[in-house]
Every structure is written in structure tokens, then in C-alpha cells.
Amino acid sequence: MMAVFSFVLAGLLGALHLTNADEVILMEPFDPLKVTGTWRVWKRNTHLIEQTSTVRCIEVEIEHDENSGDIFKMLVKWIDPNNGNLNISFYVVDDRSHPARFFFKADQHRIALSVLGTDYNNWAVAYGMLGLKESYFVAARKLPLDDAALTDVESIISKNQVSKDFTVVDHSSC
């Protein structure tokens, strides 16, 4: 459900080429309600939308209304050097067969986000798609991540055999 995870963030935060991902191993067990709140996209390995290749300060707010069932609202905000402050919001639905996977509410056959790992309080690793474009990304509640969190993040990335280089998102002067 993360930002960043995104992805959602993936749809918002990547480039025009595909990532050759070997695995998408969903986190088990996973509680989608624990990922609500604010996440900052720390690094990502592709850019799904051309305009976001130089963006800064990518932040994702995940909200859940207890009366909405499995529906979550995601608000993604970022700063584009050419266009200023931008944002987009959309709704995702968690997959009842596996709560670590989310579908776009408008098209529940398209996976928006898959959470690969999180400690809920500090970091999350996720994989997101928009159409055929995909991206792995790491989000954090607060930057920078401490050494223990970095070790956990690298473990999830390694487990999923992610071989692409990551681009660190600039969060200075946010």
C-alpha cells in the first residue's frame, strides 16, 4: 500500500523504459491499515512518467476511511523543477486474496502496487505498475534511514532479485 507506495507511485514516479524484475515476492503477513500516513519516496529504479525524471520531494499520503472497506486513497505530491508543486490522487483496493497487493479502483484487473516488505514505522519496499511499465521503490516515513533499516531494505531488494540501479530522490529544500 506504500507510495510511495506508490508506486500508484509506480504510475507516477517512473520513466519510459521497463525494469527487468525477476521477482515480486509479497510480504506475508501484511496489515494494510498500518501503512496509512505519510511516506517519502527515497529511491526508485525507473521513471514511469517522463515528467518525473527530475522531480524532488516525492511524498505519498495513504488514507483509509473505516467505512470504505478495502478502498484506500493515495495522494502523491512532488516538486517538478519546471512546473512547481504537483499532485495527483487516486483510489486503490487491496486484494482480498493477498492484502499486500493493491489494484486501481477504476480497473481492478490492473495491479497498482505490491508491498514486498515494510516495518510499518520506518521503511517500505514496493513494486508498482502502470500499464506495462514497472518500478521498484523504497519509501521512508522519515529520512535518512538508519543502518538497521538500510540492512532490512537491502535484504528485501536482494530477495526479490532486483538488479537495476536505484536513483535517489532529492528531498532537500522540501
XYZ file of C-alpha atoms in Angstrom:
174
model
C 0.000 0.000 0.000
C 3.079 2.094 0.429
C 3.982 5.187 -2.057
C 5.301 5.568 -2.471
C 3.788 3.176 -2.492
C 3.032 4.026 -4.614
C 4.044 3.411 -6.801
C 0.380 4.152 -7.855
C 3.781 5.597 -7.230
C 4.951 3.410 -9.963
C 2.451 5.098 -12.189
C 3.600 8.455 -11.041
C 7.234 8.033 -10.358
C 8.999 6.315 -13.158
C 10.427 6.501 -16.769
C 9.650 5.309 -20.195
C 11.579 2.042 -20.080
C 10.842 -1.270 -18.394
C 12.618 -2.749 -15.414
C 13.650 -6.369 -15.713
C 12.423 -7.568 -12.357
C 12.948 -11.188 -11.559
C 10.651 -11.495 -8.544
C 7.717 -9.853 -6.843
C 7.542 -11.642 -3.509
C 4.671 -10.190 -1.499
C 5.098 -9.509 2.202
C 3.420 -12.010 4.499
C 1.757 -11.346 6.835
C 0.764 -7.815 5.886
C -1.641 -5.346 7.521
C -2.704 -2.641 5.024
C -4.050 -0.377 7.768
C -0.557 0.001 9.226
C 0.824 1.696 6.106
C -1.551 4.634 6.212
C 0.044 8.010 6.769
C 2.880 9.830 5.052
C 5.754 8.209 3.155
C 8.640 9.815 1.279
C 9.933 8.022 -1.802
C 13.642 7.731 -1.081
C 14.783 5.880 -4.180
C 13.315 4.259 -7.271
C 14.735 2.348 -10.193
C 12.705 3.632 -13.152
C 10.664 6.653 -14.090
C 7.197 5.774 -15.345
C 6.136 9.203 -16.416
C 8.513 11.340 -18.419
C 7.839 14.495 -16.421
C 9.023 12.907 -13.171
C 12.604 12.150 -14.169
C 13.930 15.194 -12.280
C 11.275 15.633 -9.615
C 12.111 16.242 -5.987
C 10.368 15.700 -2.684
C 8.066 12.834 -3.688
C 5.631 12.250 -0.859
C 2.705 9.839 -0.644
C -0.173 10.133 1.795
C -2.226 6.991 2.237
C -5.646 7.369 3.820
C -8.289 4.843 4.783
C -11.833 5.592 5.875
C -13.068 2.719 8.035
C -16.442 2.956 6.264
C -14.851 2.370 2.840
C -13.957 -1.298 3.266
C -10.862 -2.236 1.268
C -10.545 1.143 -0.503
C -7.578 3.421 0.187
C -6.946 6.936 -1.113
C -3.429 7.781 -2.245
C -2.301 11.365 -2.676
C 1.091 11.761 -4.331
C 2.824 15.146 -4.177
C 6.103 16.212 -5.739
C 8.063 19.232 -6.903
C 8.900 19.498 -10.581
C 11.688 21.994 -11.338
C 9.813 23.243 -14.415
C 6.217 23.128 -13.174
C 6.358 23.692 -9.408
C 4.300 21.763 -6.872
C 2.204 18.992 -8.402
C -0.060 16.268 -7.057
C -2.405 13.517 -8.081
C -4.814 11.401 -6.088
C -6.439 8.078 -6.840
C -8.048 5.147 -5.113
C -6.735 1.628 -4.749
C -8.363 -1.541 -3.435
C -6.461 -4.163 -1.505
C -6.561 -7.670 -2.926
C -8.654 -9.824 -0.610
C -6.597 -12.880 -1.536
C -3.388 -11.074 -0.581
C -3.599 -7.759 1.292
C -0.054 -6.731 0.257
C -1.283 -6.239 -3.332
C -3.454 -3.318 -4.431
C -5.466 -2.776 -7.598
C -6.577 0.507 -9.126
C -10.189 1.038 -8.028
C -11.160 2.150 -11.532
C -9.688 -1.039 -13.064
C -9.487 -3.871 -10.596
C -7.678 -6.085 -13.106
C -4.614 -3.820 -13.073
C -2.198 -4.146 -10.192
C -1.203 -0.731 -8.890
C 1.103 -1.699 -6.062
C 2.663 -4.704 -4.376
C 4.309 -4.348 -0.968
C 7.411 -6.513 -0.730
C 8.392 -5.563 2.793
C 7.920 -2.948 5.496
C 8.406 -2.451 9.203
C 5.394 -0.051 9.034
C 7.151 2.639 11.115
C 10.292 3.455 9.131
C 10.651 1.902 5.670
C 8.831 0.075 2.894
C 9.925 -1.610 -0.329
C 7.292 -1.853 -3.040
C 6.776 -2.658 -6.688
C 4.289 -0.751 -8.778
C 2.932 -0.806 -12.313
C 1.115 1.442 -14.717
C 0.180 -0.495 -17.806
C 3.329 -2.352 -18.862
C 5.709 -0.004 -17.045
C 7.074 -1.055 -13.692
C 9.261 0.225 -10.879
C 10.677 -0.894 -7.580
C 10.977 1.833 -4.972
C 11.909 2.397 -1.358
C 9.882 4.748 0.822
C 10.520 6.030 4.330
C 8.473 7.732 6.993
C 11.475 9.926 7.798
C 14.805 10.410 6.050
C 17.573 9.442 6.345
C 17.081 5.776 7.198
C 19.271 4.322 9.934
C 21.732 1.471 9.333
C 19.379 -1.237 10.644
C 16.630 -0.089 8.269
C 19.068 0.029 5.344
C 20.068 -3.572 6.062
C 16.405 -4.656 6.064
C 15.713 -2.760 2.825
C 18.713 -4.323 1.079
C 17.567 -7.764 2.231
C 14.146 -7.286 0.582
C 15.730 -5.928 -2.615
C 18.098 -8.900 -2.752
C 15.322 -11.422 -2.012
C 13.380 -10.045 -4.990
C 16.468 -10.165 -7.222
C 16.217 -6.512 -8.181
C 19.263 -5.850 -10.321
C 18.615 -2.337 -11.613
C 20.367 0.665 -10.137
C 18.265 2.944 -7.990
C 18.027 6.708 -8.322
C 17.897 8.598 -5.034
C 15.110 11.179 -4.916
C 16.256 14.612 -3.746
C 14.435 15.631 -0.569
C 16.469 18.751 0.188
C 14.552 22.022 0.403
C 11.172 20.358 0.553
